[in-house]
């Protein structure tokens, strides 16, 4: 929004109507210059028809709004209410009598543009000012005397502090008024003093001025101003709060350094120490929530297995163990033949999470891969929630409780809890908010006064962004791709809404991205080359034609949500680890209400567009209209066969909605919480305690403080009712999707034949252990045998992503062979087929290809049919040893059991 005009009014029934008409007409006359604007009238407890006139004007012009104070507290209190409720990049404060005509705004705007961010204030004392109607001689003399005394006491060098026509930079005005505590006429001086002490430019601009009858300023008010200023100076010398008042929130979201080291923040905030306590408490709550989710896993790490994980827990524990093995033995961490022998597995092309599995190598070696698995899930989820919390608290909202609520939704949303069963790469996303924050730092306007310092800042932020992105590549590439999609959607929408902001941000952003690429490319060149062109690389991943979300999936609850139903959710998702929507209709309804309520905020419109666009993309290339046979072409079709996107499971795009919805909920909760906090603070100040001060919110977007009405009157009671309804709506939307503890089941014990190392007598160097059936994505227990016993043998088959066919299309698991398919079919059917000479010959061929040293049949479902089949294939009975059936095979003369490329 380009401009906010704030008009304080007390018993201005006679003058307010023409003033509003004049302001509205002036701003409407040049829409290209002023763009979006708002006109805020603050009724300071009027006893006449002032509020009714403002309300009538607001009814005819939606850009006019009325704020009402609970009583007549003074001009300072009214201006504070109005400025803190504003959104404009510039804020004009003008008296209700419009003694300075509104067209003088053009002069102030021109001067402020020339000065940069600061204040351009109307001056009647300037030599070029035009006084069309003078005051009474006594009043004029008292005014000049008062201004001289004010210059001595507070703001030397400003000739006219009291002219009621001032134009401020919006963010700095909100910071100054948030730090103010005077309620009377001296507010002008306090604000100008704040600007001066902060080093922000203040320029007097000559204006036309005409005295208007009915002035509320009385001669004795100048004396009151001096007394208030003396009290202000005494308070500043007193200590702590005054030093915090001198803080300024920098454009990149960090407060300037000061000797006391405290943060700028919410008006009345508790300082850095208080924030640290809050931050630690929030982090502790997130950790407790994560421990609750995984309590079944932690209760019995030796035997607990996440019930909905499928084969993924075995796969991930294997990934952690093989990475530790590669690190210890100084092998190539990007390749192994411990699975899919003899072809091997391209680990860079799989979700090994080297960014965690490598540094956690000591944990894996000391305590086992199951402990690493549990730590990554629990602490990774906690870190992700904390990271969203820090981003929201820094960039989006003022109230830390609101930030925590939004972060909880972003991190613990139903899609994230679905992946919490099996996919830590989609759960452990703590770097994504860090990357977003660093990108936002690059979007601040350039400092033309110090291009060298600006260049160093962009270089620093660009280099850090490059390092952060590089690290995220080693945590998960697909989540990074989805995050980039979400950021682009948000940036596109925000640029449309705030074109001038986008233009100012474009140059430093592009420059910083250039630096980031210069950092990323050298660091990632070899790993990415290996991923896309190295051994066992592939070009895309087949995941079926029904990978998009059903529209109904957004309205239902997930199977593990508090109000969820497994049967309903299972029917709408690929499996229980891919319930990528399921936000529930109450949350969707709440989000819609928040967007309508806060539509005037650019950030809200951008968030809404991001969530809706991501939801539409997640429906896939073909969208079936529920309850009909109508199938429409979805927007994902344009991306489905593009590089990188061709491997994405499109339903996962809906995960972008989680942080977008979290941000919307945080904004709404912030509005509800901050208003009450401001009202309580004002009451405290009136009681003589004094309000704390700060430098405004770190973000500045959507977090403006709008003090609510004071307790006791009808307006206050109405606000409390509205607040209660709002909080109840938030609770009603979030409680149904609160996640429940993830269920576990007992995992099968590793057979004694493997656990006690008996297999070593049957496997020579270069030979493999062949489990029956071979491990695949549906049954990968053999990977647990390996990871739990030190990776002493290789296996054919496995659970990984690898190439298939001449086109090297990505598939899950190893390319099928006749014998592996046969054994798998028997495992699931329980029927032993007729085995002839051709099947026996094929089995010998496949076993030779696998360099088989021993075939192992462990106890399992349909093991009798499997035994019969293997016995017929090999032409001899098995031997019972170590709790399994084995068939010892003659030496194959293989080239090595573990090849690492």
mmCIF file of N, CA, C and O in Angstrom, residues 379-458:
data_model
loop_
_atom_site.group_PDB
_atom_site.id
_atom_site.type_symbol
_atom_site.label_atom_id
_atom_site.label_comp_id
_atom_site.label_asym_id
_atom_site.label_seq_id
_atom_site.Cartn_x
_atom_site.Cartn_y
_atom_site.Cartn_z
ATOM 1 N N UNK A 379 14.663 -35.319 16.327
ATOM 2 C CA UNK A 379 15.328 -34.018 16.389
ATOM 3 C C UNK A 379 15.167 -33.246 15.084
ATOM 4 O O UNK A 379 15.112 -32.011 15.092
ATOM 5 N N UNK A 380 15.087 -33.957 13.960
ATOM 6 C CA UNK A 380 14.877 -33.273 12.681
ATOM 7 C C UNK A 380 13.535 -32.586 12.625
ATOM 8 O O UNK A 380 13.418 -31.448 12.140
ATOM 9 N N UNK A 381 12.494 -33.256 13.116
ATOM 10 C CA UNK A 381 11.167 -32.635 13.156
ATOM 11 C C UNK A 381 11.169 -31.443 14.100
ATOM 12 O O UNK A 381 10.601 -30.381 13.793
ATOM 13 N N UNK A 382 11.812 -31.587 15.252
ATOM 14 C CA UNK A 382 11.900 -30.474 16.201
ATOM 15 C C UNK A 382 12.624 -29.285 15.574
ATOM 16 O O UNK A 382 12.165 -28.141 15.668
ATOM 17 N N UNK A 383 13.755 -29.555 14.930
ATOM 18 C CA UNK A 383 14.523 -28.479 14.306
ATOM 19 C C UNK A 383 13.736 -27.796 13.200
ATOM 20 O O UNK A 383 13.826 -26.577 13.014
ATOM 21 N N UNK A 384 12.958 -28.561 12.474
ATOM 22 C CA UNK A 384 12.140 -27.973 11.414
ATOM 23 C C UNK A 384 11.097 -27.025 11.993
ATOM 24 O O UNK A 384 10.899 -25.909 11.495
ATOM 25 N N UNK A 385 10.421 -27.465 13.043
ATOM 26 C CA UNK A 385 9.421 -26.600 13.679
ATOM 27 C C UNK A 385 10.068 -25.337 14.235
ATOM 28 O O UNK A 385 9.532 -24.229 14.089
ATOM 29 N N UNK A 386 11.223 -25.477 14.879
ATOM 30 C CA UNK A 386 11.924 -24.310 15.423
ATOM 31 C C UNK A 386 12.346 -23.369 14.298
ATOM 32 O O UNK A 386 12.269 -22.134 14.438
ATOM 33 N N UNK A 387 12.771 -23.935 13.187
ATOM 34 C CA UNK A 387 13.206 -23.104 12.066
ATOM 35 C C UNK A 387 12.049 -22.306 11.488
ATOM 36 O O UNK A 387 12.191 -21.112 11.183
ATOM 37 N N UNK A 388 10.892 -22.922 11.326
ATOM 38 C CA UNK A 388 9.704 -22.163 10.873
ATOM 39 C C UNK A 388 9.325 -21.101 11.909
ATOM 40 O O UNK A 388 8.942 -19.979 11.556
ATOM 41 N N UNK A 389 9.428 -21.452 13.172
ATOM 42 C CA UNK A 389 9.112 -20.495 14.232
ATOM 43 C C UNK A 389 10.007 -19.261 14.161
ATOM 44 O O UNK A 389 9.535 -18.115 14.244
ATOM 45 N N UNK A 390 11.294 -19.471 13.970
ATOM 46 C CA UNK A 390 12.214 -18.339 13.881
ATOM 47 C C UNK A 390 11.911 -17.486 12.653
ATOM 48 O O UNK A 390 11.983 -16.250 12.714
ATOM 49 N N UNK A 391 11.581 -18.132 11.546
ATOM 50 C CA UNK A 391 11.258 -17.369 10.337
ATOM 51 C C UNK A 391 9.998 -16.537 10.549
ATOM 52 O O UNK A 391 9.968 -15.341 10.214
ATOM 53 N N UNK A 392 8.951 -17.142 11.091
ATOM 54 C CA UNK A 392 7.694 -16.414 11.290
ATOM 55 C C UNK A 392 7.877 -15.296 12.318
ATOM 56 O O UNK A 392 7.334 -14.197 12.151
ATOM 57 N N UNK A 393 8.627 -15.565 13.391
ATOM 58 C CA UNK A 393 8.824 -14.534 14.415
ATOM 59 C C UNK A 393 9.660 -13.379 13.882
ATOM 60 O O UNK A 393 9.474 -12.228 14.274
ATOM 61 N N UNK A 394 10.570 -13.678 12.988
ATOM 62 C CA UNK A 394 11.457 -12.642 12.467
ATOM 63 C C UNK A 394 10.822 -11.877 11.321
ATOM 64 O O UNK A 394 11.011 -10.657 11.203
ATOM 65 N N UNK A 395 10.085 -12.554 10.468
ATOM 66 C CA UNK A 395 9.660 -11.959 9.210
ATOM 67 C C UNK A 395 8.169 -11.694 9.105
ATOM 68 O O UNK A 395 7.752 -10.930 8.243
ATOM 69 N N UNK A 396 7.364 -12.313 9.933
ATOM 70 C CA UNK A 396 5.933 -12.302 9.651
ATOM 71 C C UNK A 396 5.091 -11.683 10.749
ATOM 72 O O UNK A 396 4.221 -10.873 10.459
ATOM 73 N N UNK A 397 5.325 -12.063 11.997
ATOM 74 C CA UNK A 397 4.438 -11.650 13.083
ATOM 75 C C UNK A 397 5.247 -11.108 14.248
ATOM 76 O O UNK A 397 6.450 -11.346 14.360
ATOM 77 N N UNK A 398 4.556 -10.420 15.139
ATOM 78 C CA UNK A 398 5.189 -9.857 16.324
ATOM 79 C C UNK A 398 5.048 -10.774 17.523
ATOM 80 O O UNK A 398 5.940 -10.875 18.335
ATOM 81 N N UNK A 399 3.923 -11.432 17.649
ATOM 82 C CA UNK A 399 3.657 -12.242 18.826
ATOM 83 C C UNK A 399 4.273 -13.625 18.652
ATOM 84 O O UNK A 399 3.984 -14.333 17.696
ATOM 85 N N UNK A 400 5.118 -14.013 19.578
ATOM 86 C CA UNK A 400 5.825 -15.278 19.445
ATOM 87 C C UNK A 400 4.899 -16.475 19.622
ATOM 88 O O UNK A 400 5.173 -17.559 19.095
ATOM 89 N N UNK A 401 3.821 -16.316 20.333
ATOM 90 C CA UNK A 401 2.857 -17.418 20.424
ATOM 91 C C UNK A 401 2.210 -17.671 19.074
ATOM 92 O O UNK A 401 1.989 -18.823 18.684
ATOM 93 N N UNK A 402 1.924 -16.589 18.358
ATOM 94 C CA UNK A 402 1.373 -16.750 17.013
ATOM 95 C C UNK A 402 2.383 -17.416 16.090
ATOM 96 O O UNK A 402 2.024 -18.288 15.283
ATOM 97 N N UNK A 403 3.656 -17.016 16.221
ATOM 98 C CA UNK A 403 4.697 -17.646 15.405
ATOM 99 C C UNK A 403 4.803 -19.134 15.714
ATOM 100 O O UNK A 403 4.967 -19.962 14.807
ATOM 101 N N UNK A 404 4.712 -19.488 16.991
ATOM 102 C CA UNK A 404 4.798 -20.899 17.374
ATOM 103 C C UNK A 404 3.617 -21.691 16.825
ATOM 104 O O UNK A 404 3.779 -22.836 16.378
ATOM 105 N N UNK A 405 2.436 -21.100 16.859
ATOM 106 C CA UNK A 405 1.258 -21.791 16.343
ATOM 107 C C UNK A 405 1.385 -22.033 14.844
ATOM 108 O O UNK A 405 1.110 -23.141 14.344
ATOM 109 N N UNK A 406 1.802 -21.009 14.110
ATOM 110 C CA UNK A 406 1.991 -21.176 12.675
ATOM 111 C C UNK A 406 3.072 -22.181 12.351
ATOM 112 O O UNK A 406 2.940 -22.990 11.423
ATOM 113 N N UNK A 407 4.166 -22.156 13.118
ATOM 114 C CA UNK A 407 5.256 -23.098 12.882
ATOM 115 C C UNK A 407 4.825 -24.524 13.183
ATOM 116 O O UNK A 407 5.224 -25.469 12.478
ATOM 117 N N UNK A 408 4.026 -24.697 14.219
ATOM 118 C CA UNK A 408 3.524 -26.039 14.532
ATOM 119 C C UNK A 408 2.709 -26.597 13.373
ATOM 120 O O UNK A 408 2.839 -27.780 13.021
ATOM 121 N N UNK A 409 1.890 -25.750 12.760
ATOM 122 C CA UNK A 409 1.114 -26.219 11.618
ATOM 123 C C UNK A 409 2.020 -26.525 10.434
ATOM 124 O O UNK A 409 1.838 -27.536 9.740
ATOM 125 N N UNK A 410 3.003 -25.670 10.193
ATOM 126 C CA UNK A 410 3.907 -25.899 9.061
ATOM 127 C C UNK A 410 4.686 -27.195 9.211
ATOM 128 O O UNK A 410 4.911 -27.914 8.231
ATOM 129 N N UNK A 411 5.121 -27.503 10.435
ATOM 130 C CA UNK A 411 5.976 -28.677 10.650
ATOM 131 C C UNK A 411 5.196 -29.944 10.947
ATOM 132 O O UNK A 411 5.631 -31.045 10.584
ATOM 133 N N UNK A 412 4.047 -29.815 11.615
ATOM 134 C CA UNK A 412 3.284 -30.984 12.036
ATOM 135 C C UNK A 412 1.997 -31.154 11.232
ATOM 136 O O UNK A 412 1.086 -31.854 11.667
ATOM 137 N N UNK A 413 1.901 -30.527 10.079
ATOM 138 C CA UNK A 413 0.712 -30.643 9.241
ATOM 139 C C UNK A 413 0.504 -32.090 8.818
ATOM 140 O O UNK A 413 1.445 -32.894 8.795
ATOM 141 N N UNK A 414 -0.722 -32.461 8.474
ATOM 142 C CA UNK A 414 -0.994 -33.864 8.100
ATOM 143 C C UNK A 414 -0.063 -34.439 7.040
ATOM 144 O O UNK A 414 0.389 -35.585 7.201
ATOM 145 N N UNK A 415 0.263 -33.711 5.960
ATOM 146 C CA UNK A 415 1.203 -34.321 4.998
ATOM 147 C C UNK A 415 2.561 -34.627 5.622
ATOM 148 O O UNK A 415 3.177 -35.653 5.311
ATOM 149 N N UNK A 416 3.038 -33.744 6.491
ATOM 150 C CA UNK A 416 4.328 -33.984 7.127
ATOM 151 C C UNK A 416 4.258 -35.208 8.038
ATOM 152 O O UNK A 416 5.200 -36.009 8.103
ATOM 153 N N UNK A 417 3.144 -35.376 8.735
ATOM 154 C CA UNK A 417 2.997 -36.529 9.612
ATOM 155 C C UNK A 417 2.872 -37.823 8.819
ATOM 156 O O UNK A 417 3.268 -38.888 9.290
ATOM 157 N N UNK A 418 2.342 -37.747 7.628
ATOM 158 C CA UNK A 418 2.322 -38.924 6.767
ATOM 159 C C UNK A 418 3.744 -39.338 6.413
ATOM 160 O O UNK A 418 4.112 -40.517 6.515
ATOM 161 N N UNK A 419 4.568 -38.384 6.029
ATOM 162 C CA UNK A 419 5.958 -38.681 5.697
ATOM 163 C C UNK A 419 6.789 -38.979 6.937
ATOM 164 O O UNK A 419 7.877 -39.554 6.825
ATOM 165 N N UNK A 420 6.290 -38.597 8.113
ATOM 166 C CA UNK A 420 7.015 -38.881 9.348
ATOM 167 C C UNK A 420 7.150 -40.372 9.595
ATOM 168 O O UNK A 420 8.006 -40.801 10.379
ATOM 169 N N UNK A 421 6.337 -41.177 8.935
ATOM 170 C CA UNK A 421 6.433 -42.618 9.078
ATOM 171 C C UNK A 421 7.631 -43.208 8.346
ATOM 172 O O UNK A 421 8.130 -44.258 8.723
ATOM 173 N N UNK A 422 8.070 -42.546 7.262
ATOM 174 C CA UNK A 422 8.977 -43.253 6.375
ATOM 175 C C UNK A 422 9.955 -42.383 5.609
ATOM 176 O O UNK A 422 10.928 -42.909 5.071
ATOM 177 N N UNK A 423 9.720 -41.079 5.525
ATOM 178 C CA UNK A 423 10.510 -40.240 4.618
ATOM 179 C C UNK A 423 11.120 -39.060 5.363
ATOM 180 O O UNK A 423 10.603 -37.944 5.313
ATOM 181 N N UNK A 424 12.231 -39.252 6.056
ATOM 182 C CA UNK A 424 12.826 -38.119 6.768
ATOM 183 C C UNK A 424 13.259 -36.998 5.842
ATOM 184 O O UNK A 424 13.349 -35.841 6.284
ATOM 185 N N UNK A 425 13.528 -37.299 4.578
ATOM 186 C CA UNK A 425 13.912 -36.216 3.665
ATOM 187 C C UNK A 425 12.780 -35.235 3.437
ATOM 188 O O UNK A 425 13.008 -34.073 3.074
ATOM 189 N N UNK A 426 11.513 -35.650 3.651
ATOM 190 C CA UNK A 426 10.380 -34.736 3.547
ATOM 191 C C UNK A 426 9.893 -34.247 4.901
ATOM 192 O O UNK A 426 8.966 -33.453 4.980
ATOM 193 N N UNK A 427 10.502 -34.730 5.959
ATOM 194 C CA UNK A 427 10.135 -34.309 7.309
ATOM 195 C C UNK A 427 11.163 -33.352 7.880
ATOM 196 O O UNK A 427 10.813 -32.362 8.529
ATOM 197 N N UNK A 428 12.429 -33.632 7.629
ATOM 198 C CA UNK A 428 13.527 -32.839 8.191
ATOM 199 C C UNK A 428 13.829 -31.703 7.209
ATOM 200 O O UNK A 428 14.649 -31.829 6.307
ATOM 201 N N UNK A 429 13.142 -30.608 7.405
ATOM 202 C CA UNK A 429 13.185 -29.489 6.460
ATOM 203 C C UNK A 429 13.695 -28.210 7.116
ATOM 204 O O UNK A 429 13.314 -27.107 6.727
ATOM 205 N N UNK A 430 14.557 -28.341 8.112
ATOM 206 C CA UNK A 430 14.956 -27.156 8.865
ATOM 207 C C UNK A 430 15.745 -26.162 8.028
ATOM 208 O O UNK A 430 15.817 -24.983 8.377
ATOM 209 N N UNK A 431 16.320 -26.588 6.911
ATOM 210 C CA UNK A 431 17.061 -25.651 6.075
ATOM 211 C C UNK A 431 16.160 -24.818 5.167
ATOM 212 O O UNK A 431 16.572 -23.752 4.710
ATOM 213 N N UNK A 432 14.954 -25.276 4.913
ATOM 214 C CA UNK A 432 14.071 -24.543 4.001
ATOM 215 C C UNK A 432 13.738 -23.154 4.540
ATOM 216 O O UNK A 432 13.880 -22.154 3.815
ATOM 217 N N UNK A 433 13.298 -22.998 5.801
ATOM 218 C CA UNK A 433 13.076 -21.631 6.302
ATOM 219 C C UNK A 433 14.348 -20.794 6.323
ATOM 220 O O UNK A 433 14.290 -19.575 6.120
ATOM 221 N N UNK A 434 15.491 -21.420 6.567
ATOM 222 C CA UNK A 434 16.756 -20.678 6.558
ATOM 223 C C UNK A 434 17.037 -20.142 5.158
ATOM 224 O O UNK A 434 17.474 -18.989 4.992
ATOM 225 N N UNK A 435 16.791 -20.954 4.143
ATOM 226 C CA UNK A 435 16.994 -20.521 2.760
ATOM 227 C C UNK A 435 16.020 -19.397 2.410
ATOM 228 O O UNK A 435 16.393 -18.406 1.769
ATOM 229 N N UNK A 436 14.769 -19.530 2.829
ATOM 230 C CA UNK A 436 13.778 -18.486 2.565
ATOM 231 C C UNK A 436 14.206 -17.172 3.217
ATOM 232 O O UNK A 436 14.138 -16.099 2.602
ATOM 233 N N UNK A 437 14.652 -17.254 4.460
ATOM 234 C CA UNK A 437 15.070 -16.037 5.163
ATOM 235 C C UNK A 437 16.247 -15.378 4.457
ATOM 236 O O UNK A 437 16.284 -14.151 4.305
ATOM 237 N N UNK A 438 17.203 -16.169 3.995
ATOM 238 C CA UNK A 438 18.357 -15.580 3.328
ATOM 239 C C UNK A 438 17.963 -14.964 1.994
ATOM 240 O O UNK A 438 18.491 -13.912 1.605
ATOM 241 N N UNK A 439 17.033 -15.596 1.290
ATOM 242 C CA UNK A 439 16.546 -15.005 0.036
ATOM 243 C C UNK A 439 15.826 -13.688 0.305
ATOM 244 O O UNK A 439 15.963 -12.724 -0.459
ATOM 245 N N UNK A 440 15.070 -13.622 1.397
ATOM 246 C CA UNK A 440 14.379 -12.381 1.737
ATOM 247 C C UNK A 440 15.370 -11.274 2.083
ATOM 248 O O UNK A 440 15.126 -10.100 1.801
ATOM 249 N N UNK A 441 16.487 -11.637 2.680
ATOM 250 C CA UNK A 441 17.505 -10.629 2.981
ATOM 251 C C UNK A 441 18.016 -9.979 1.699
ATOM 252 O O UNK A 441 18.350 -8.798 1.677
ATOM 253 N N UNK A 442 18.105 -10.782 0.645
ATOM 254 C CA UNK A 442 18.577 -10.238 -0.617
ATOM 255 C C UNK A 442 17.558 -9.311 -1.267
ATOM 256 O O UNK A 442 17.910 -8.543 -2.165
ATOM 257 N N UNK A 443 16.313 -9.383 -0.824
ATOM 258 C CA UNK A 443 15.248 -8.611 -1.470
ATOM 259 C C UNK A 443 15.096 -7.215 -0.899
ATOM 260 O O UNK A 443 14.204 -6.477 -1.326
ATOM 261 N N UNK A 444 15.913 -6.838 0.070
ATOM 262 C CA UNK A 444 15.779 -5.486 0.623
ATOM 263 C C UNK A 444 16.271 -4.479 -0.398
ATOM 264 O O UNK A 444 17.110 -4.769 -1.256
ATOM 265 N N UNK A 445 15.740 -3.265 -0.307
ATOM 266 C CA UNK A 445 16.138 -2.204 -1.235
ATOM 267 C C UNK A 445 17.613 -1.877 -1.076
ATOM 268 O O UNK A 445 18.183 -1.976 0.001
ATOM 269 N N UNK A 446 18.252 -1.458 -2.166
ATOM 270 C CA UNK A 446 19.670 -1.107 -2.142
ATOM 271 C C UNK A 446 19.895 0.192 -1.385
ATOM 272 O O UNK A 446 19.065 1.084 -1.388
ATOM 273 N N UNK A 447 21.049 0.271 -0.751
ATOM 274 C CA UNK A 447 21.462 1.497 -0.045
ATOM 275 C C UNK A 447 22.338 2.316 -0.988
ATOM 276 O O UNK A 447 23.536 2.090 -1.111
ATOM 277 N N UNK A 448 21.698 3.240 -1.693
ATOM 278 C CA UNK A 448 22.434 4.024 -2.672
ATOM 279 C C UNK A 448 23.478 4.934 -2.043
ATOM 280 O O UNK A 448 24.401 5.385 -2.707
ATOM 281 N N UNK A 449 23.338 5.215 -0.727
ATOM 282 C CA UNK A 449 24.296 6.101 -0.082
ATOM 283 C C UNK A 449 25.612 5.394 0.240
ATOM 284 O O UNK A 449 26.616 6.038 0.504
ATOM 285 N N UNK A 450 25.601 4.096 0.243
ATOM 286 C CA UNK A 450 26.814 3.344 0.565
ATOM 287 C C UNK A 450 26.841 2.088 -0.294
ATOM 288 O O UNK A 450 26.554 0.998 0.166
ATOM 289 N N UNK A 451 27.185 2.272 -1.547
ATOM 290 C CA UNK A 451 27.133 1.149 -2.475
ATOM 291 C C UNK A 451 28.160 0.083 -2.124
ATOM 292 O O UNK A 451 27.928 -1.106 -2.350
ATOM 293 N N UNK A 452 29.291 0.499 -1.559
ATOM 294 C CA UNK A 452 30.310 -0.486 -1.198
ATOM 295 C C UNK A 452 29.804 -1.412 -0.099
ATOM 296 O O UNK A 452 29.945 -2.639 -0.187
ATOM 297 N N UNK A 453 29.188 -0.836 0.928
ATOM 298 C CA UNK A 453 28.643 -1.661 2.009
ATOM 299 C C UNK A 453 27.502 -2.532 1.500
ATOM 300 O O UNK A 453 27.378 -3.698 1.884
ATOM 301 N N UNK A 454 26.681 -1.964 0.619
ATOM 302 C CA UNK A 454 25.588 -2.747 0.049
ATOM 303 C C UNK A 454 26.116 -3.919 -0.755
ATOM 304 O O UNK A 454 25.600 -5.037 -0.688
ATOM 305 N N UNK A 455 27.172 -3.677 -1.519
ATOM 306 C CA UNK A 455 27.761 -4.761 -2.295
ATOM 307 C C UNK A 455 28.296 -5.867 -1.414
ATOM 308 O O UNK A 455 28.142 -7.051 -1.725
ATOM 309 N N UNK A 456 28.923 -5.488 -0.291
ATOM 310 C CA UNK A 456 29.435 -6.511 0.636
ATOM 311 C C UNK A 456 28.288 -7.306 1.239
ATOM 312 O O UNK A 456 28.398 -8.525 1.419
ATOM 313 N N UNK A 457 27.194 -6.635 1.558
ATOM 314 C CA UNK A 457 26.049 -7.333 2.145
ATOM 315 C C UNK A 457 25.458 -8.337 1.160
ATOM 316 O O UNK A 457 25.168 -9.482 1.519
ATOM 317 N N UNK A 458 25.271 -7.911 -0.082
ATOM 318 C CA UNK A 458 24.708 -8.817 -1.086
ATOM 319 C C UNK A 458 25.642 -9.993 -1.323
ATOM 320 O O UNK A 458 25.207 -11.139 -1.456
#
